[in-house]
């Protein structure tokens, strides 16, 4: 019954209400509060006890009305005295609830359990019923409507992923202004950044839990992707200032269903996938979901191939009508050829799309496993507690040629010659997390409160085994470092090879074991204060503690290649703590427009030593943000504009050797918090609901991130990898509204997507001072240089057709065959994919 009732509820939410509150904000009312008014709160539930959102609640005989929120709750103003609330939705039986309303007080109504109506309706499919400013991202931890949140947020739903046939996370990110891929080092990961700051593993989450982004994540299991732009330090502690990204996977459902599919594409790409869900047996309290995929393919890059297996099981336990437990697993095995790109000569890219510089037996093998348990309990209609426990295991074995660095030379016989070495590392990581959040709504006098109080603790254990070159047979102090010498422009060129060379990865010797054991804890509180219907203040504070011990064991060295045990041992331990405040003001002149301004602070731990020999304190980063959020054309179109300024005014930088404060008796290579980096920009996010079969996503971002104070770099020097401009537009059309009466044609859909990336810089920033001696950097010689990367515009087109349970989708990516590169420094220069084609056949179970 619930499978029919849910879409009917969504249809009911589209029916006009007489003077109702703004959709997605059930706490609004249209009549002024006065001495003879009171307040009623309650909750609407489906037949199985789950929350029913967008259900109409009206005070009978008045013009007062609201819709239930995502958690089924509602809050409505009503005249004092005995009042009748009418609860209605399409496909359910209307109900009436009688309550006594007292002046100036809040009364809690009994939960209303919806019952199906007697009228039998045909199947109704409703898509995109929520606008951008009605989707509250779970990564924000609080039930705050986006219009009430003084921060830019974006949610990309599964429908968009299916329309665009998203294969990689970069395909999904192309729908979010200001979040971009800054590099693809080694071809094994997509390095994400926003507002000039890189998203490390501390900034990427899956179901609200940090996960290691060292390997490309799987997107076939996603229900949605959430982006919380700007500072999120108050919620998660040590995260970069650019924002956080949360991947939300598909959840169990009690109604049975699922799908199977097969995707085929260019370069031998094959990807079967499945997704099944339903109740366990005939249970009404236990449901499951299992989805997974296998993938293999070659590449437009010579010699590159990959294969991966992914499984995502989950169980839902309805422990009580008000308490749910979800247990989710995640397993990914990814094997691929490490690919550091085409190389550069003298900081100049020699254009190519296929040139491959690695050795034939190079491998990058990764296994990633996680388990997460989430317990959610509604203590009362106003209060909820949420507890999360999680474990993640990450293992990686990398065997590759060294990165193609130091390819220098002048035109001639040796131009383009590169001496290849080998590298090998083994990494294992364990990550543990415990988190507890309490959220609730209440009033103190005229103030309304939406409160979050929480605590979290995590531990990150890592072991990295490093390998080095063996000693030369002729000298214990000389290493054999050359595998071979090739010419990156002409592989057929015959080059004299050294007499003593590395024979392969097994010739490398274990050199070091680095053990890390980062421990973090935090306590935080945040409150959304409703001063009136138009003015709200969000304020909060977090205290974070971080302990970072590290043990480094050095085993075999060139001088002692036969050592069986560690011959040196280095232990370091540092302690950091910081306060992260946040305050924001929201003003809503009308119910569909929100103006906001906010300040937030985040911190970044440092690893250096100061002039006194003490561990360097964390850098504190200030962020200022203003913006406007709009719901236009009765919620059919959301248009948000945000401007920001982020300042790291105490960035760590080296104290130069010629500085009179430099004292080698206390410490070598001291650092100080005296540098400054500033990021500023504007972002525009536009999304529409489907209207007459048309849906639109568009965006634009401008960013300028630069050194604004440095003793090494020129003031105003742009930081690398960050595009100054990005723009995106996606337009999809479903022909169902045109061919509604034609069973063969109403399943037809088509769409186009465009994505523009403006000027970027790679290479290495020019220096005005040599940090080794504090003297001016030489104008000639081994000077660092920047690499200007070509702008590019990606244009994709797709065509889909669905008939009954079958669907077939085609996608043509990069139709213009644009060529550009993702570059890290000057040694991982990876061309973007050329024009490709794919087709996906699906069947709904």
Coordinates of C-alpha atoms in Angstrom, one line a residue, residues 289-731:
X289 CA 18.4 -3.7 0.1
X290 CA 21.3 -5.1 -2.0
X291 CA 22.9 -3.4 -5.0
X292 CA 26.1 -4.0 -6.7
X293 CA 28.0 -3.9 -10.0
X294 CA 31.0 -5.3 -11.9
X295 CA 33.0 -3.1 -14.3
X296 CA 35.8 -3.7 -16.7
X297 CA 37.2 -1.7 -19.6
X298 CA 40.2 -0.6 -21.6
X299 CA 40.9 3.1 -22.2
X300 CA 41.7 5.8 -24.7
X301 CA 45.1 5.7 -23.0
X302 CA 47.5 3.2 -24.4
X303 CA 48.1 0.3 -22.1
X304 CA 45.5 1.4 -19.4
X305 CA 42.8 -1.0 -18.2
X306 CA 40.7 -1.4 -15.1
X307 CA 38.2 -3.7 -13.4
X308 CA 36.2 -3.3 -10.2
X309 CA 33.6 -5.1 -8.1
X310 CA 31.2 -3.2 -5.8
X311 CA 28.5 -4.4 -3.4
X312 CA 26.3 -2.3 -1.1
X313 CA 24.1 -4.4 1.3
X314 CA 21.8 -2.7 3.9
X315 CA 19.2 -3.7 6.5
X316 CA 16.5 -1.6 8.2
X317 CA 15.1 -2.7 11.6
X318 CA 12.0 -0.9 12.8
X319 CA 12.7 -1.6 16.5
X320 CA 9.6 0.4 17.6
X321 CA 7.2 2.7 15.8
X322 CA 9.6 5.6 16.7
X323 CA 13.0 3.9 16.5
X324 CA 14.8 2.7 13.4
X325 CA 18.2 1.0 13.0
X326 CA 19.9 0.9 9.6
X327 CA 23.0 -1.2 9.1
X328 CA 24.9 -0.6 5.9
X329 CA 27.9 -2.3 4.3
X330 CA 30.1 -1.2 1.5
X331 CA 32.7 -3.2 -0.4
X332 CA 34.8 -2.0 -3.3
X333 CA 37.7 -3.9 -5.0
X334 CA 39.4 -1.8 -7.7
X335 CA 42.3 -2.9 -9.8
X336 CA 43.6 -0.5 -12.5
X337 CA 46.7 0.6 -14.3
X338 CA 48.4 3.6 -12.6
X339 CA 48.6 6.4 -15.1
X340 CA 50.6 9.5 -14.5
X341 CA 49.8 10.9 -17.9
X342 CA 51.8 12.2 -20.8
X343 CA 54.6 14.2 -19.0
X344 CA 55.9 17.7 -19.7
X345 CA 59.2 18.9 -21.1
X346 CA 60.5 22.1 -19.6
X347 CA 57.1 22.7 -18.1
X348 CA 55.5 22.5 -21.5
X349 CA 52.8 19.9 -22.4
X350 CA 53.5 18.0 -25.5
X351 CA 49.9 17.4 -26.7
X352 CA 48.7 13.9 -26.8
X353 CA 45.7 11.9 -25.6
X354 CA 47.1 8.4 -25.8
X355 CA 50.8 8.6 -24.9
X356 CA 51.4 6.2 -21.9
X357 CA 54.7 6.4 -19.9
X358 CA 54.3 3.7 -17.3
X359 CA 55.8 0.2 -17.4
X360 CA 53.6 -2.7 -18.7
X361 CA 53.2 -4.5 -15.3
X362 CA 52.3 -1.5 -13.2
X363 CA 49.3 -2.0 -11.0
X364 CA 47.2 -0.1 -8.4
X365 CA 45.1 -2.6 -6.4
X366 CA 42.7 -1.3 -3.8
X367 CA 40.2 -2.9 -1.4
X368 CA 37.8 -0.8 0.6
X369 CA 35.3 -2.1 3.1
X370 CA 33.0 -0.3 5.5
X371 CA 30.2 -1.0 7.9
X372 CA 27.9 1.7 9.4
X373 CA 25.1 1.4 12.0
X374 CA 22.7 4.4 12.4
X375 CA 20.1 4.4 15.2
X376 CA 17.4 7.1 15.0
X377 CA 14.8 7.5 17.7
X378 CA 12.0 10.1 18.0
X379 CA 11.9 10.7 21.7
X380 CA 8.9 13.0 21.4
X381 CA 7.2 14.8 18.6
X382 CA 9.8 17.6 19.0
X383 CA 13.0 15.8 19.9
X384 CA 15.1 13.2 18.1
X385 CA 18.3 11.4 19.0
X386 CA 20.7 9.9 16.4
X387 CA 23.7 7.6 17.1
X388 CA 26.2 6.5 14.5
X389 CA 28.9 3.9 14.7
X390 CA 31.2 3.1 11.8
X391 CA 34.3 1.1 10.7
X392 CA 36.2 1.4 7.5
X393 CA 39.2 -0.6 6.1
X394 CA 41.3 0.6 3.2
X395 CA 44.2 -1.4 1.6
X396 CA 46.2 -0.3 -1.4
X397 CA 49.2 -1.8 -3.2
X398 CA 50.8 0.5 -5.7
X399 CA 53.5 -0.7 -8.1
X400 CA 54.4 1.9 -10.7
X401 CA 57.0 3.7 -12.6
X402 CA 58.0 6.9 -10.8
X403 CA 56.2 10.1 -11.9
X404 CA 57.6 11.7 -15.0
X405 CA 59.4 14.6 -13.4
X406 CA 62.6 16.4 -14.4
X407 CA 62.1 15.9 -18.1
X408 CA 64.4 18.7 -19.2
X409 CA 66.6 19.4 -22.1
X410 CA 67.2 21.4 -25.2
X411 CA 66.3 20.4 -28.8
X412 CA 68.7 17.8 -30.0
X413 CA 69.5 14.1 -29.8
X414 CA 68.5 13.7 -26.2
X415 CA 65.5 16.0 -26.2
X416 CA 62.6 14.2 -24.5
X417 CA 64.8 11.5 -22.9
X418 CA 63.6 10.4 -19.5
X419 CA 65.2 8.1 -17.0
X420 CA 62.5 5.9 -15.5
X421 CA 62.6 4.7 -11.9
X422 CA 60.2 2.5 -10.0
X423 CA 58.1 3.1 -6.9
X424 CA 56.2 0.7 -4.6
X425 CA 54.1 1.4 -1.5
X426 CA 51.7 -0.7 0.6
X427 CA 49.0 1.1 2.6
X428 CA 46.5 -0.2 5.1
X429 CA 44.2 2.0 7.1
X430 CA 41.5 1.4 9.8
X431 CA 39.0 4.1 10.6
X432 CA 36.6 4.1 13.6
X433 CA 33.8 6.6 14.3
X434 CA 31.2 7.2 17.0
X435 CA 28.8 10.1 16.9
X436 CA 25.7 11.2 18.9
X437 CA 23.3 14.0 18.0
X438 CA 20.3 15.4 19.7
X439 CA 18.0 17.7 17.8
X440 CA 14.8 19.3 18.9
X441 CA 12.4 22.3 18.5
X442 CA 11.0 24.3 21.4
X443 CA 10.1 27.9 22.3
X444 CA 11.3 30.3 25.0
X445 CA 8.9 33.2 25.1
X446 CA 8.7 34.7 21.7
X447 CA 11.8 32.8 20.5
X448 CA 11.6 29.6 18.5
X449 CA 14.5 27.2 18.7
X450 CA 15.8 24.4 16.5
X451 CA 18.6 23.0 18.5
X452 CA 21.5 20.6 17.8
X453 CA 23.8 19.3 20.5
X454 CA 26.3 16.6 19.7
X455 CA 29.6 14.9 20.2
X456 CA 31.8 12.8 18.0
X457 CA 35.1 10.9 18.3
X458 CA 37.1 9.0 15.6
X459 CA 40.4 7.2 15.3
X460 CA 42.4 6.8 12.1
X461 CA 45.1 4.1 12.1
X462 CA 47.4 3.9 9.2
X463 CA 50.4 1.8 8.2
X464 CA 52.5 2.7 5.1
X465 CA 55.3 0.4 4.0
X466 CA 57.7 2.1 1.7
X467 CA 60.3 0.6 -0.7
X468 CA 63.5 2.0 -2.0
X469 CA 66.2 1.3 -4.5
X470 CA 68.7 -1.4 -3.7
X471 CA 72.4 -0.8 -3.3
X472 CA 74.7 -1.1 -6.2
X473 CA 76.8 -4.3 -6.5
X474 CA 79.9 -2.3 -6.7
X475 CA 79.3 0.2 -3.9
X476 CA 77.2 0.0 -0.7
X477 CA 76.8 3.7 -0.7
X478 CA 75.4 3.9 -4.3
X479 CA 71.9 3.0 -5.2
X480 CA 70.6 1.5 -8.4
X481 CA 67.8 3.9 -9.4
X482 CA 67.2 3.4 -13.1
X483 CA 64.8 1.0 -14.6
X484 CA 65.4 2.2 -18.2
X485 CA 65.7 5.3 -20.3
X486 CA 63.0 6.2 -22.9
X487 CA 62.2 9.1 -25.1
X488 CA 58.7 10.3 -24.2
X489 CA 58.1 11.6 -27.7
X490 CA 59.4 8.5 -29.6
X491 CA 59.3 5.2 -27.9
X492 CA 61.0 3.5 -30.8
X493 CA 64.1 5.6 -30.4
X494 CA 67.1 3.5 -29.5
X495 CA 68.9 4.8 -26.3
X496 CA 71.9 3.4 -24.6
X497 CA 70.9 1.9 -21.3
X498 CA 73.0 1.8 -18.1
X499 CA 74.8 -1.5 -17.4
X500 CA 73.2 -1.9 -13.9
X501 CA 69.5 -1.5 -13.8
X502 CA 66.4 -2.4 -11.8
X503 CA 65.0 -5.7 -12.9
X504 CA 61.4 -5.0 -11.7
X505 CA 59.4 -4.3 -8.6
X506 CA 60.8 -7.2 -6.7
X507 CA 64.2 -5.7 -6.9
X508 CA 63.1 -2.8 -4.6
X509 CA 63.8 -3.3 -0.9
X510 CA 61.6 -2.5 2.0
X511 CA 62.8 0.8 3.4
X512 CA 60.4 2.2 6.0
X513 CA 57.2 1.6 8.0
X514 CA 55.2 4.7 8.9
X515 CA 52.5 4.3 11.5
X516 CA 49.9 7.0 12.2
X517 CA 47.2 7.0 14.8
X518 CA 45.2 10.2 14.6
X519 CA 42.6 10.6 17.3
X520 CA 39.9 13.3 17.2
X521 CA 37.0 14.3 19.4
X522 CA 34.6 17.2 19.4
X523 CA 31.6 18.7 21.2
X524 CA 29.3 21.1 19.4
X525 CA 26.0 23.0 19.8
X526 CA 24.1 25.0 17.3
X527 CA 20.7 26.8 17.5
X528 CA 18.5 28.3 14.9
X529 CA 16.7 31.2 16.7
X530 CA 13.5 32.3 15.1
X531 CA 13.1 35.9 16.1
X532 CA 10.1 36.3 13.9
X533 CA 8.7 34.8 10.7
X534 CA 11.2 37.0 8.7
X535 CA 14.3 37.1 10.9
X536 CA 16.3 34.1 12.0
X537 CA 19.8 33.7 13.6
X538 CA 21.9 30.6 13.4
X539 CA 24.7 30.5 16.0
X540 CA 26.9 27.7 17.3
X541 CA 30.3 26.7 18.6
X542 CA 32.5 23.6 18.4
X543 CA 35.5 22.6 20.4
X544 CA 37.8 20.1 18.7
X545 CA 40.7 18.1 20.0
X546 CA 43.2 16.2 17.9
X547 CA 46.1 14.0 18.8
X548 CA 48.5 13.0 16.0
X549 CA 51.2 10.5 17.0
X550 CA 53.5 9.1 14.3
X551 CA 56.2 6.4 14.4
X552 CA 58.6 6.0 11.5
X553 CA 60.8 2.8 11.3
X554 CA 63.6 2.8 8.8
X555 CA 64.7 -0.6 7.8
X556 CA 67.1 -1.2 4.8
X557 CA 69.1 1.8 3.7
X558 CA 71.7 2.0 0.9
X559 CA 74.4 2.0 3.6
X560 CA 73.1 -1.1 5.3
X561 CA 71.1 -3.1 2.7
X562 CA 71.3 -6.3 4.6
X563 CA 69.8 -5.0 7.8
X564 CA 67.0 -7.3 9.0
X565 CA 65.6 -4.9 11.7
X566 CA 65.0 -1.2 11.8
X567 CA 68.2 0.8 12.2
X568 CA 66.5 4.1 13.0
X569 CA 63.3 5.0 14.7
X570 CA 61.6 8.4 14.9
X571 CA 58.6 9.1 17.1
X572 CA 56.6 12.3 17.0
X573 CA 53.4 13.3 18.8
X574 CA 51.4 16.5 18.6
X575 CA 48.3 17.8 20.3
X576 CA 46.0 20.4 18.8
X577 CA 42.7 21.9 19.9
X578 CA 40.6 24.7 18.5
X579 CA 37.3 26.5 18.8
X580 CA 35.1 26.8 15.7
X581 CA 32.4 29.4 16.0
X582 CA 29.6 30.1 13.5
X583 CA 27.0 32.8 13.3
X584 CA 24.5 33.7 10.5
X585 CA 21.6 36.0 9.9
X586 CA 18.6 35.2 7.7
X587 CA 16.1 37.8 6.6
X588 CA 13.0 36.7 4.5
X589 CA 11.2 39.8 3.2
X590 CA 8.7 37.4 1.5
X591 CA 8.1 33.7 2.0
X592 CA 9.9 32.8 -1.3
X593 CA 13.1 34.9 -0.8
X594 CA 15.8 34.6 1.8
X595 CA 18.8 37.0 2.3
X596 CA 21.6 35.8 4.4
X597 CA 25.0 36.7 5.8
X598 CA 27.3 34.5 7.8
X599 CA 30.7 34.2 9.5
X600 CA 32.4 30.9 10.2
X601 CA 35.8 29.8 11.4
X602 CA 37.7 26.6 10.6
X603 CA 41.1 25.3 11.4
X604 CA 43.9 23.3 9.7
X605 CA 46.5 21.5 11.8
X606 CA 50.2 22.1 10.8
X607 CA 53.1 19.7 10.9
X608 CA 56.0 22.1 11.3
X609 CA 58.1 23.4 14.3
X610 CA 58.2 27.0 15.3
X611 CA 61.2 29.2 16.2
X612 CA 61.2 27.9 19.7
X613 CA 61.2 24.3 18.7
X614 CA 57.5 23.7 19.6
X615 CA 54.9 22.2 17.4
X616 CA 53.3 24.7 15.2
X617 CA 49.7 25.8 16.2
X618 CA 46.8 25.2 13.8
X619 CA 46.0 27.8 11.2
X620 CA 42.7 29.5 11.7
X621 CA 40.7 30.3 8.6
X622 CA 37.9 33.0 8.5
X623 CA 35.0 32.8 6.1
X624 CA 32.5 35.4 5.2
X625 CA 29.5 34.6 3.1
X626 CA 26.4 36.5 1.8
X627 CA 23.7 35.4 -0.5
X628 CA 20.2 35.3 -1.7
X629 CA 17.9 32.3 -2.2
X630 CA 14.8 32.5 -4.3
X631 CA 11.8 30.3 -5.1
X632 CA 10.4 31.6 -8.4
X633 CA 7.2 30.9 -10.4
X634 CA 5.5 29.2 -7.4
X635 CA 8.4 27.1 -6.6
X636 CA 9.0 25.8 -10.2
X637 CA 12.5 27.4 -10.3
X638 CA 15.1 27.9 -7.5
X639 CA 17.8 30.5 -8.1
X640 CA 20.5 31.1 -5.5
X641 CA 23.4 33.5 -5.6
X642 CA 26.3 33.4 -3.1
X643 CA 29.4 35.6 -2.6
X644 CA 32.2 34.6 -0.3
X645 CA 35.6 35.6 1.0
X646 CA 37.9 33.1 2.8
X647 CA 41.1 34.3 4.5
X648 CA 43.8 32.1 6.0
X649 CA 45.6 35.0 7.6
X650 CA 48.0 32.8 9.6
X651 CA 49.2 30.3 7.0
X652 CA 52.3 28.3 7.9
X653 CA 55.4 29.4 6.0
X654 CA 59.1 28.8 6.3
X655 CA 61.4 31.1 8.3
X656 CA 64.2 31.9 5.8
X657 CA 67.8 31.0 6.8
X658 CA 68.9 34.7 6.5
X659 CA 66.2 35.8 8.9
X660 CA 67.9 37.1 12.1
X661 CA 65.4 35.1 14.2
X662 CA 66.6 31.8 12.6
X663 CA 68.4 29.8 15.3
X664 CA 69.7 26.4 14.4
X665 CA 70.5 25.7 18.0
X666 CA 66.8 25.5 18.7
X667 CA 65.4 24.0 15.5
X668 CA 66.2 23.4 11.9
X669 CA 63.8 24.5 9.2
X670 CA 61.5 26.5 11.5
X671 CA 58.1 27.8 10.4
X672 CA 55.8 30.6 11.5
X673 CA 52.1 31.5 11.0
X674 CA 52.8 34.6 9.0
X675 CA 51.6 33.9 5.5
X676 CA 48.2 34.6 4.0
X677 CA 46.0 33.1 1.3
X678 CA 42.7 34.7 0.3
X679 CA 39.9 33.1 -1.8
X680 CA 37.0 35.1 -3.0
X681 CA 34.2 34.4 -5.5
X682 CA 30.6 34.2 -6.6
X683 CA 28.4 31.2 -7.2
X684 CA 25.0 30.8 -8.9
X685 CA 22.9 27.7 -8.6
X686 CA 19.7 27.2 -10.6
X687 CA 17.4 24.2 -10.5
X688 CA 13.8 23.7 -11.7
X689 CA 11.2 21.2 -10.9
X690 CA 9.9 19.2 -13.8
X691 CA 7.3 21.4 -15.5
X692 CA 5.5 20.0 -18.5
X693 CA 8.2 17.4 -18.8
X694 CA 11.1 20.0 -18.8
X695 CA 13.8 20.1 -16.1
X696 CA 16.7 22.4 -15.9
X697 CA 20.0 22.6 -13.8
X698 CA 22.4 25.5 -14.4
X699 CA 25.2 27.2 -12.6
X700 CA 28.1 29.5 -12.8
X701 CA 31.1 30.2 -10.5
X702 CA 34.0 32.6 -10.3
X703 CA 36.9 32.1 -8.0
X704 CA 40.2 33.8 -7.4
X705 CA 42.5 32.2 -4.8
X706 CA 45.9 33.8 -4.4
X707 CA 48.8 34.4 -2.0
X708 CA 48.1 37.7 -0.4
X709 CA 51.1 37.6 1.9
X710 CA 54.2 35.5 1.5
X711 CA 57.9 35.6 2.0
X712 CA 58.5 33.3 -1.0
X713 CA 55.8 34.0 -3.6
X714 CA 54.7 37.2 -5.1
X715 CA 51.6 38.7 -3.6
X716 CA 48.7 38.1 -5.9
X717 CA 50.1 34.9 -7.3
X718 CA 47.2 32.5 -8.0
X719 CA 47.2 29.1 -6.4
X720 CA 47.3 26.2 -8.9
X721 CA 44.5 23.9 -10.1
X722 CA 41.6 26.2 -9.4
X723 CA 39.6 27.3 -12.5
X724 CA 38.7 31.0 -12.5
X725 CA 35.4 30.3 -14.2
X726 CA 33.1 27.3 -14.4
X727 CA 29.6 27.0 -15.9
X728 CA 27.1 24.2 -16.3
X729 CA 23.7 23.7 -17.9
X730 CA 21.6 20.6 -18.2
X731 CA 18.2 20.5 -19.9

